[in-house]
């Protein structure tokens, strides 16, 4: 029988290096059930058009001045369509600030 590399999961189980542990499978399934698809959350063709228009007018990240590639909601909309479409709640961000600084701020709220 061929030897397979193993690893220790965060839960303490020893598993194959290429497999997911039962706890990771369960955690992924729970996460998939909690979060609707981007399209279901409102990020559809209408959003893409609004996003492009906003970035054409506001082309630089408000945090660093680099080219903006993301329209961020200053206050998370949490499914509230009025907040989602409120352009006063939008801000242009570069990918770095959206994916790091802004996400850290939202986790603290």
mmCIF file of N, CA and C in Angstrom:
data_model
loop_
_atom_site.group_PDB
_atom_site.id
_atom_site.type_symbol
_atom_site.label_atom_id
_atom_site.label_comp_id
_atom_site.label_asym_id
_atom_site.label_seq_id
_atom_site.Cartn_x
_atom_site.Cartn_y
_atom_site.Cartn_z
ATOM 1 N N UNK A 1 0.836 -1.172 0.000
ATOM 2 C CA UNK A 1 0.000 0.000 0.000
ATOM 3 C C UNK A 1 0.888 1.245 0.000
ATOM 4 N N UNK A 2 0.557 2.204 -0.868
ATOM 5 C CA UNK A 2 1.359 3.417 -0.990
ATOM 6 C C UNK A 2 1.135 4.330 0.207
ATOM 7 N N UNK A 3 2.187 4.991 0.621
ATOM 8 C CA UNK A 3 2.108 5.930 1.739
ATOM 9 C C UNK A 3 1.518 7.238 1.251
ATOM 10 N N UNK A 4 0.579 7.794 2.005
ATOM 11 C CA UNK A 4 -0.031 9.073 1.664
ATOM 12 C C UNK A 4 0.384 10.105 2.710
ATOM 13 N N UNK A 5 0.788 11.290 2.266
ATOM 14 C CA UNK A 5 1.130 12.332 3.242
ATOM 15 C C UNK A 5 -0.103 12.699 4.061
ATOM 16 N N UNK A 6 0.116 13.006 5.328
ATOM 17 C CA UNK A 6 -0.991 13.358 6.210
ATOM 18 C C UNK A 6 -0.757 14.714 6.851
ATOM 19 N N UNK A 7 -1.824 15.222 7.431
ATOM 20 C CA UNK A 7 -1.747 16.490 8.161
ATOM 21 C C UNK A 7 -2.708 16.429 9.335
ATOM 22 N N UNK A 8 -2.541 17.361 10.258
ATOM 23 C CA UNK A 8 -3.425 17.443 11.411
ATOM 24 C C UNK A 8 -4.381 18.608 11.180
ATOM 25 N N UNK A 9 -5.665 18.318 11.246
ATOM 26 C CA UNK A 9 -6.695 19.351 11.082
ATOM 27 C C UNK A 9 -6.734 20.217 12.342
ATOM 28 N N UNK A 10 -7.367 21.384 12.233
ATOM 29 C CA UNK A 10 -7.521 22.271 13.394
ATOM 30 C C UNK A 10 -8.269 21.589 14.534
ATOM 31 N N UNK A 11 -9.132 20.635 14.197
ATOM 32 C CA UNK A 11 -9.907 19.946 15.232
ATOM 33 C C UNK A 11 -9.088 18.855 15.922
ATOM 34 N N UNK A 12 -7.894 18.553 15.382
ATOM 35 C CA UNK A 12 -7.023 17.565 15.994
ATOM 36 C C UNK A 12 -6.973 16.221 15.289
ATOM 37 N N UNK A 13 -7.853 15.986 14.329
ATOM 38 C CA UNK A 13 -7.849 14.711 13.602
ATOM 39 C C UNK A 13 -6.694 14.663 12.615
ATOM 40 N N UNK A 14 -6.151 13.465 12.435
ATOM 41 C CA UNK A 14 -5.120 13.247 11.424
ATOM 42 C C UNK A 14 -5.824 12.769 10.163
ATOM 43 N N UNK A 15 -5.599 13.490 9.063
ATOM 44 C CA UNK A 15 -6.272 13.180 7.799
ATOM 45 C C UNK A 15 -5.264 13.225 6.654
ATOM 46 N N UNK A 16 -5.678 12.730 5.501
ATOM 47 C CA UNK A 16 -4.851 12.795 4.308
ATOM 48 C C UNK A 16 -4.601 14.259 3.958
ATOM 49 N N UNK A 17 -3.413 14.556 3.460
ATOM 50 C CA UNK A 17 -3.051 15.938 3.132
ATOM 51 C C UNK A 17 -3.938 16.528 2.044
ATOM 52 N N UNK A 18 -4.559 15.673 1.235
ATOM 53 C CA UNK A 18 -5.374 16.174 0.128
ATOM 54 C C UNK A 18 -6.870 16.202 0.431
ATOM 55 N N UNK A 19 -7.262 15.678 1.590
ATOM 56 C CA UNK A 19 -8.683 15.601 1.933
ATOM 57 C C UNK A 19 -9.098 16.715 2.880
ATOM 58 N N UNK A 20 -10.396 16.972 2.906
ATOM 59 C CA UNK A 20 -10.973 17.863 3.906
ATOM 60 C C UNK A 20 -11.434 17.015 5.088
ATOM 61 N N UNK A 21 -11.288 17.556 6.261
ATOM 62 C CA UNK A 21 -11.765 16.894 7.466
ATOM 63 C C UNK A 21 -13.292 17.022 7.538
ATOM 64 N N UNK A 22 -13.931 16.150 8.311
ATOM 65 C CA UNK A 22 -15.386 16.224 8.486
ATOM 66 C C UNK A 22 -15.804 17.593 9.002
ATOM 67 N N UNK A 23 -15.024 18.165 9.916
ATOM 68 C CA UNK A 23 -15.385 19.473 10.475
ATOM 69 C C UNK A 23 -15.302 20.560 9.400
ATOM 70 N N UNK A 24 -14.342 20.455 8.487
ATOM 71 C CA UNK A 24 -14.218 21.430 7.413
ATOM 72 C C UNK A 24 -15.355 21.283 6.407
ATOM 73 N N UNK A 25 -15.755 20.067 6.119
ATOM 74 C CA UNK A 25 -16.879 19.824 5.206
ATOM 75 C C UNK A 25 -18.161 20.393 5.799
ATOM 76 N N UNK A 26 -18.384 20.136 7.077
ATOM 77 C CA UNK A 26 -19.579 20.639 7.757
ATOM 78 C C UNK A 26 -19.576 22.167 7.791
ATOM 79 N N UNK A 27 -18.416 22.764 8.094
ATOM 80 C CA UNK A 27 -18.295 24.216 8.161
ATOM 81 C C UNK A 27 -18.562 24.847 6.792
ATOM 82 N N UNK A 28 -18.038 24.235 5.735
ATOM 83 C CA UNK A 28 -18.263 24.750 4.376
ATOM 84 C C UNK A 28 -19.737 24.663 4.005
ATOM 85 N N UNK A 29 -20.386 23.567 4.338
ATOM 86 C CA UNK A 29 -21.808 23.392 4.029
ATOM 87 C C UNK A 29 -22.641 24.435 4.762
ATOM 88 N N UNK A 30 -22.316 24.705 6.020
ATOM 89 C CA UNK A 30 -23.045 25.716 6.786
ATOM 90 C C UNK A 30 -22.854 27.094 6.178
ATOM 91 N N UNK A 31 -21.635 27.417 5.750
ATOM 92 C CA UNK A 31 -21.358 28.718 5.145
ATOM 93 C C UNK A 31 -22.111 28.865 3.826
ATOM 94 N N UNK A 32 -22.160 27.797 3.036
ATOM 95 C CA UNK A 32 -22.872 27.842 1.767
ATOM 96 C C UNK A 32 -24.365 28.083 1.979
ATOM 97 N N UNK A 33 -24.922 27.545 3.049
ATOM 98 C CA UNK A 33 -26.341 27.721 3.334
ATOM 99 C C UNK A 33 -26.647 29.121 3.837
ATOM 100 N N UNK A 34 -25.716 29.735 4.546
ATOM 101 C CA UNK A 34 -25.952 31.054 5.137
ATOM 102 C C UNK A 34 -25.924 32.181 4.118
ATOM 103 N N UNK A 35 -25.069 32.103 3.145
ATOM 104 C CA UNK A 35 -24.853 33.231 2.251
ATOM 105 C C UNK A 35 -25.448 32.973 0.873
ATOM 106 N N UNK A 36 -26.413 33.800 0.473
ATOM 107 C CA UNK A 36 -26.982 33.670 -0.873
ATOM 108 C C UNK A 36 -25.931 34.043 -1.931
ATOM 109 N N UNK A 37 -26.200 33.707 -3.159
ATOM 110 C CA UNK A 37 -25.267 34.024 -4.244
ATOM 111 C C UNK A 37 -25.180 35.543 -4.417
ATOM 112 N N UNK A 38 -24.111 35.980 -5.068
ATOM 113 C CA UNK A 38 -23.929 37.406 -5.321
ATOM 114 C C UNK A 38 -25.116 37.956 -6.113
ATOM 115 N N UNK A 39 -25.579 37.204 -7.083
ATOM 116 C CA UNK A 39 -26.725 37.645 -7.885
ATOM 117 C C UNK A 39 -27.976 37.800 -7.009
ATOM 118 N N UNK A 40 -28.179 36.859 -6.104
ATOM 119 C CA UNK A 40 -29.336 36.934 -5.207
ATOM 120 C C UNK A 40 -29.233 38.100 -4.228
ATOM 121 N N UNK A 41 -28.005 38.541 -3.944
ATOM 122 C CA UNK A 41 -27.811 39.669 -3.027
ATOM 123 C C UNK A 41 -27.895 41.008 -3.745
ATOM 124 N N UNK A 42 -28.139 41.003 -5.067
ATOM 125 C CA UNK A 42 -28.329 42.246 -5.800
ATOM 126 C C UNK A 42 -27.193 42.616 -6.733
ATOM 127 N N UNK A 43 -26.128 41.846 -6.743
ATOM 128 C CA UNK A 43 -24.984 42.152 -7.606
ATOM 129 C C UNK A 43 -25.215 41.523 -8.981
ATOM 130 N N UNK A 44 -26.130 42.126 -9.733
ATOM 131 C CA UNK A 44 -26.537 41.608 -11.035
ATOM 132 C C UNK A 44 -26.100 42.572 -12.135
ATOM 133 N N UNK A 45 -26.668 42.456 -13.318
ATOM 134 C CA UNK A 45 -26.269 43.317 -14.439
ATOM 135 C C UNK A 45 -26.597 44.786 -14.165
ATOM 136 N N UNK A 46 -27.683 45.033 -13.458
ATOM 137 C CA UNK A 46 -28.026 46.417 -13.098
ATOM 138 C C UNK A 46 -26.937 47.002 -12.194
ATOM 139 N N UNK A 47 -26.474 46.194 -11.227
ATOM 140 C CA UNK A 47 -25.394 46.649 -10.338
ATOM 141 C C UNK A 47 -24.114 46.883 -11.133
ATOM 142 N N UNK A 48 -23.774 45.974 -12.049
ATOM 143 C CA UNK A 48 -22.540 46.114 -12.820
ATOM 144 C C UNK A 48 -22.537 47.420 -13.599
ATOM 145 N N UNK A 49 -23.679 47.779 -14.152
ATOM 146 C CA UNK A 49 -23.790 49.022 -14.909
ATOM 147 C C UNK A 49 -23.645 50.228 -13.975
ATOM 148 N N UNK A 50 -24.308 50.195 -12.819
ATOM 149 C CA UNK A 50 -24.218 51.292 -11.850
ATOM 150 C C UNK A 50 -22.793 51.416 -11.314
ATOM 151 N N UNK A 51 -22.167 50.289 -11.056
ATOM 152 C CA UNK A 51 -20.794 50.257 -10.559
ATOM 153 C C UNK A 51 -19.844 50.904 -11.558
ATOM 154 N N UNK A 52 -19.958 50.505 -12.814
ATOM 155 C CA UNK A 52 -19.095 51.058 -13.862
ATOM 156 C C UNK A 52 -19.281 52.566 -13.965
ATOM 157 N N UNK A 53 -20.521 53.029 -13.945
ATOM 158 C CA UNK A 53 -20.810 54.458 -14.025
ATOM 159 C C UNK A 53 -20.209 55.211 -12.828
ATOM 160 N N UNK A 54 -20.340 54.649 -11.633
ATOM 161 C CA UNK A 54 -19.803 55.273 -10.427
ATOM 162 C C UNK A 54 -18.279 55.353 -10.503
ATOM 163 N N UNK A 55 -17.633 54.268 -10.927
ATOM 164 C CA UNK A 55 -16.171 54.272 -11.014
ATOM 165 C C UNK A 55 -15.650 55.183 -12.116
ATOM 166 N N UNK A 56 -16.451 55.415 -13.152
ATOM 167 C CA UNK A 56 -16.061 56.374 -14.187
ATOM 168 C C UNK A 56 -15.969 57.776 -13.597
ATOM 169 N N UNK A 57 -16.855 58.094 -12.651
ATOM 170 C CA UNK A 57 -16.892 59.430 -12.028
ATOM 171 C C UNK A 57 -15.990 59.528 -10.796
ATOM 172 N N UNK A 58 -15.764 58.422 -10.121
ATOM 173 C CA UNK A 58 -14.961 58.378 -8.886
ATOM 174 C C UNK A 58 -13.890 57.309 -9.067
ATOM 175 N N UNK A 59 -12.822 57.676 -9.744
ATOM 176 C CA UNK A 59 -11.872 56.664 -10.205
ATOM 177 C C UNK A 59 -10.716 56.370 -9.257
ATOM 178 N N UNK A 60 -10.664 57.038 -8.092
ATOM 179 C CA UNK A 60 -9.537 56.822 -7.184
ATOM 180 C C UNK A 60 -9.999 56.377 -5.800
ATOM 181 N N UNK A 61 -9.232 55.488 -5.216
ATOM 182 C CA UNK A 61 -9.505 54.954 -3.881
ATOM 183 C C UNK A 61 -9.529 56.091 -2.863
ATOM 184 N N UNK A 62 -10.550 56.137 -2.029
ATOM 185 C CA UNK A 62 -10.656 57.193 -1.020
ATOM 186 C C UNK A 62 -9.621 57.029 0.090
ATOM 187 N N UNK A 63 -9.003 55.863 0.192
ATOM 188 C CA UNK A 63 -8.023 55.634 1.263
ATOM 189 C C UNK A 63 -6.590 55.930 0.842
ATOM 190 N N UNK A 64 -6.271 55.685 -0.433
ATOM 191 C CA UNK A 64 -4.867 55.848 -0.837
ATOM 192 C C UNK A 64 -4.670 56.617 -2.144
ATOM 193 N N UNK A 65 -5.729 56.835 -2.909
ATOM 194 C CA UNK A 65 -5.604 57.569 -4.165
ATOM 195 C C UNK A 65 -5.231 56.719 -5.370
ATOM 196 N N UNK A 66 -4.994 55.423 -5.179
ATOM 197 C CA UNK A 66 -4.703 54.539 -6.313
ATOM 198 C C UNK A 66 -5.980 54.321 -7.114
ATOM 199 N N UNK A 67 -5.873 53.783 -8.329
ATOM 200 C CA UNK A 67 -7.078 53.525 -9.123
ATOM 201 C C UNK A 67 -8.056 52.610 -8.374
ATOM 202 N N UNK A 68 -9.304 53.022 -8.351
ATOM 203 C CA UNK A 68 -10.348 52.244 -7.673
ATOM 204 C C UNK A 68 -10.886 51.181 -8.614
ATOM 205 N N UNK A 69 -11.147 50.000 -8.061
ATOM 206 C CA UNK A 69 -11.720 48.908 -8.842
ATOM 207 C C UNK A 69 -12.973 48.339 -8.172
ATOM 208 N N UNK A 70 -13.284 48.815 -6.965
ATOM 209 C CA UNK A 70 -14.411 48.298 -6.202
ATOM 210 C C UNK A 70 -15.284 49.460 -5.743
ATOM 211 N N UNK A 71 -16.596 49.279 -5.874
ATOM 212 C CA UNK A 71 -17.540 50.209 -5.242
ATOM 213 C C UNK A 71 -17.964 49.542 -3.947
ATOM 214 N N UNK A 72 -17.585 50.167 -2.852
ATOM 215 C CA UNK A 72 -17.842 49.621 -1.531
ATOM 216 C C UNK A 72 -19.025 50.332 -0.892
ATOM 217 N N UNK A 73 -19.800 49.598 -0.107
ATOM 218 C CA UNK A 73 -20.863 50.209 0.685
ATOM 219 C C UNK A 73 -20.247 50.637 2.011
ATOM 220 N N UNK A 74 -20.245 51.943 2.298
ATOM 221 C CA UNK A 74 -19.638 52.462 3.527
ATOM 222 C C UNK A 74 -20.248 51.780 4.746
ATOM 223 N N UNK A 75 -21.564 51.727 4.767
ATOM 224 C CA UNK A 75 -22.288 51.014 5.814
ATOM 225 C C UNK A 75 -22.839 49.745 5.177
ATOM 226 N N UNK A 76 -22.512 48.574 5.706
ATOM 227 C CA UNK A 76 -23.013 47.333 5.092
ATOM 228 C C UNK A 76 -24.537 47.367 4.937
ATOM 229 N N UNK A 77 -25.016 46.967 3.772
ATOM 230 C CA UNK A 77 -26.455 47.039 3.509
ATOM 231 C C UNK A 77 -27.219 45.863 4.097
ATOM 232 N N UNK A 78 -26.575 44.736 4.313
ATOM 233 C CA UNK A 78 -27.192 43.557 4.937
ATOM 234 C C UNK A 78 -28.547 43.197 4.306
ATOM 235 N N UNK A 79 -28.613 43.350 2.966
ATOM 236 C CA UNK A 79 -29.837 42.978 2.248
ATOM 237 C C UNK A 79 -30.854 44.086 2.109
ATOM 238 N N UNK A 80 -30.621 45.229 2.738
ATOM 239 C CA UNK A 80 -31.542 46.376 2.650
ATOM 240 C C UNK A 80 -31.348 47.038 1.285
ATOM 241 N N UNK A 81 -32.346 46.902 0.410
ATOM 242 C CA UNK A 81 -32.236 47.421 -0.959
ATOM 243 C C UNK A 81 -32.057 48.935 -1.002
ATOM 244 N N UNK A 82 -32.683 49.661 -0.069
ATOM 245 C CA UNK A 82 -32.533 51.120 -0.040
ATOM 246 C C UNK A 82 -31.073 51.492 0.233
ATOM 247 N N UNK A 83 -30.446 50.816 1.206
ATOM 248 C CA UNK A 83 -29.024 51.076 1.502
ATOM 249 C C UNK A 83 -28.143 50.610 0.354
ATOM 250 N N UNK A 84 -28.526 49.495 -0.257
ATOM 251 C CA UNK A 84 -27.745 48.940 -1.359
ATOM 252 C C UNK A 84 -27.629 49.953 -2.497
ATOM 253 N N UNK A 85 -28.740 50.605 -2.858
ATOM 254 C CA UNK A 85 -28.762 51.511 -4.003
ATOM 255 C C UNK A 85 -28.506 52.971 -3.643
ATOM 256 N N UNK A 86 -28.301 53.291 -2.381
ATOM 257 C CA UNK A 86 -28.026 54.661 -1.952
ATOM 258 C C UNK A 86 -26.598 55.037 -2.340
ATOM 259 N N UNK A 87 -26.460 55.873 -3.361
ATOM 260 C CA UNK A 87 -25.127 56.240 -3.849
ATOM 261 C C UNK A 87 -24.337 57.027 -2.811
ATOM 262 N N UNK A 88 -25.013 57.640 -1.860
ATOM 263 C CA UNK A 88 -24.321 58.310 -0.767
ATOM 264 C C UNK A 88 -23.630 57.322 0.162
ATOM 265 N N UNK A 89 -23.995 56.063 0.068
ATOM 266 C CA UNK A 89 -23.401 55.000 0.878
ATOM 267 C C UNK A 89 -22.287 54.271 0.119
ATOM 268 N N UNK A 90 -21.971 54.734 -1.079
ATOM 269 C CA UNK A 90 -20.950 54.097 -1.897
ATOM 270 C C UNK A 90 -19.630 54.856 -1.777
ATOM 271 N N UNK A 91 -18.539 54.124 -1.880
ATOM 272 C CA UNK A 91 -17.224 54.752 -1.936
ATOM 273 C C UNK A 91 -16.313 53.924 -2.835
ATOM 274 N N UNK A 92 -15.441 54.588 -3.596
ATOM 275 C CA UNK A 92 -14.513 53.858 -4.453
ATOM 276 C C UNK A 92 -13.299 53.402 -3.641
ATOM 277 N N UNK A 93 -12.919 52.142 -3.816
ATOM 278 C CA UNK A 93 -11.744 51.603 -3.135
ATOM 279 C C UNK A 93 -10.891 50.800 -4.105
ATOM 280 N N UNK A 94 -9.591 50.765 -3.835
ATOM 281 C CA UNK A 94 -8.710 49.848 -4.571
ATOM 282 C C UNK A 94 -8.946 48.450 -3.993
ATOM 283 N N UNK A 95 -8.515 47.443 -4.692
ATOM 284 C CA UNK A 95 -8.734 46.071 -4.233
ATOM 285 C C UNK A 95 -8.061 45.830 -2.883
ATOM 286 N N UNK A 96 -6.860 46.369 -2.694
ATOM 287 C CA UNK A 96 -6.143 46.155 -1.436
ATOM 288 C C UNK A 96 -6.952 46.662 -0.243
ATOM 289 N N UNK A 97 -7.446 47.888 -0.316
ATOM 290 C CA UNK A 97 -8.176 48.435 0.827
ATOM 291 C C UNK A 97 -9.545 47.778 1.007
ATOM 292 N N UNK A 98 -10.181 47.376 -0.067
ATOM 293 C CA UNK A 98 -11.461 46.690 0.085
ATOM 294 C C UNK A 98 -11.262 45.324 0.730
ATOM 295 N N UNK A 99 -10.235 44.613 0.319
ATOM 296 C CA UNK A 99 -10.030 43.245 0.782
ATOM 297 C C UNK A 99 -9.304 43.147 2.115
ATOM 298 N N UNK A 100 -8.716 44.232 2.588
ATOM 299 C CA UNK A 100 -8.010 44.156 3.865
ATOM 300 C C UNK A 100 -8.598 45.133 4.878
ATOM 301 N N UNK A 101 -8.338 46.394 4.728
ATOM 302 C CA UNK A 101 -8.757 47.393 5.711
ATOM 303 C C UNK A 101 -10.261 47.398 5.929
ATOM 304 N N UNK A 102 -11.021 47.442 4.858
ATOM 305 C CA UNK A 102 -12.484 47.533 4.968
ATOM 306 C C UNK A 102 -13.072 46.268 5.581
ATOM 307 N N UNK A 103 -12.565 45.118 5.196
ATOM 308 C CA UNK A 103 -13.084 43.863 5.748
ATOM 309 C C UNK A 103 -12.796 43.783 7.245
ATOM 310 N N UNK A 104 -11.629 44.255 7.666
ATOM 311 C CA UNK A 104 -11.294 44.268 9.101
ATOM 312 C C UNK A 104 -12.259 45.161 9.859
ATOM 313 N N UNK A 105 -12.568 46.333 9.308
ATOM 314 C CA UNK A 105 -13.506 47.252 9.943
ATOM 315 C C UNK A 105 -14.886 46.614 10.093
ATOM 316 N N UNK A 106 -15.346 45.931 9.062
ATOM 317 C CA UNK A 106 -16.673 45.334 9.099
ATOM 318 C C UNK A 106 -16.749 44.193 10.106
ATOM 319 N N UNK A 107 -15.672 43.428 10.251
ATOM 320 C CA UNK A 107 -15.672 42.339 11.231
ATOM 321 C C UNK A 107 -15.756 42.872 12.657
ATOM 322 N N UNK A 108 -15.254 44.094 12.886
ATOM 323 C CA UNK A 108 -15.282 44.688 14.213
ATOM 324 C C UNK A 108 -16.665 45.235 14.566
ATOM 325 N N UNK A 109 -17.514 45.452 13.567
ATOM 326 C CA UNK A 109 -18.857 46.018 13.818
ATOM 327 C C UNK A 109 -19.796 44.968 14.338
#
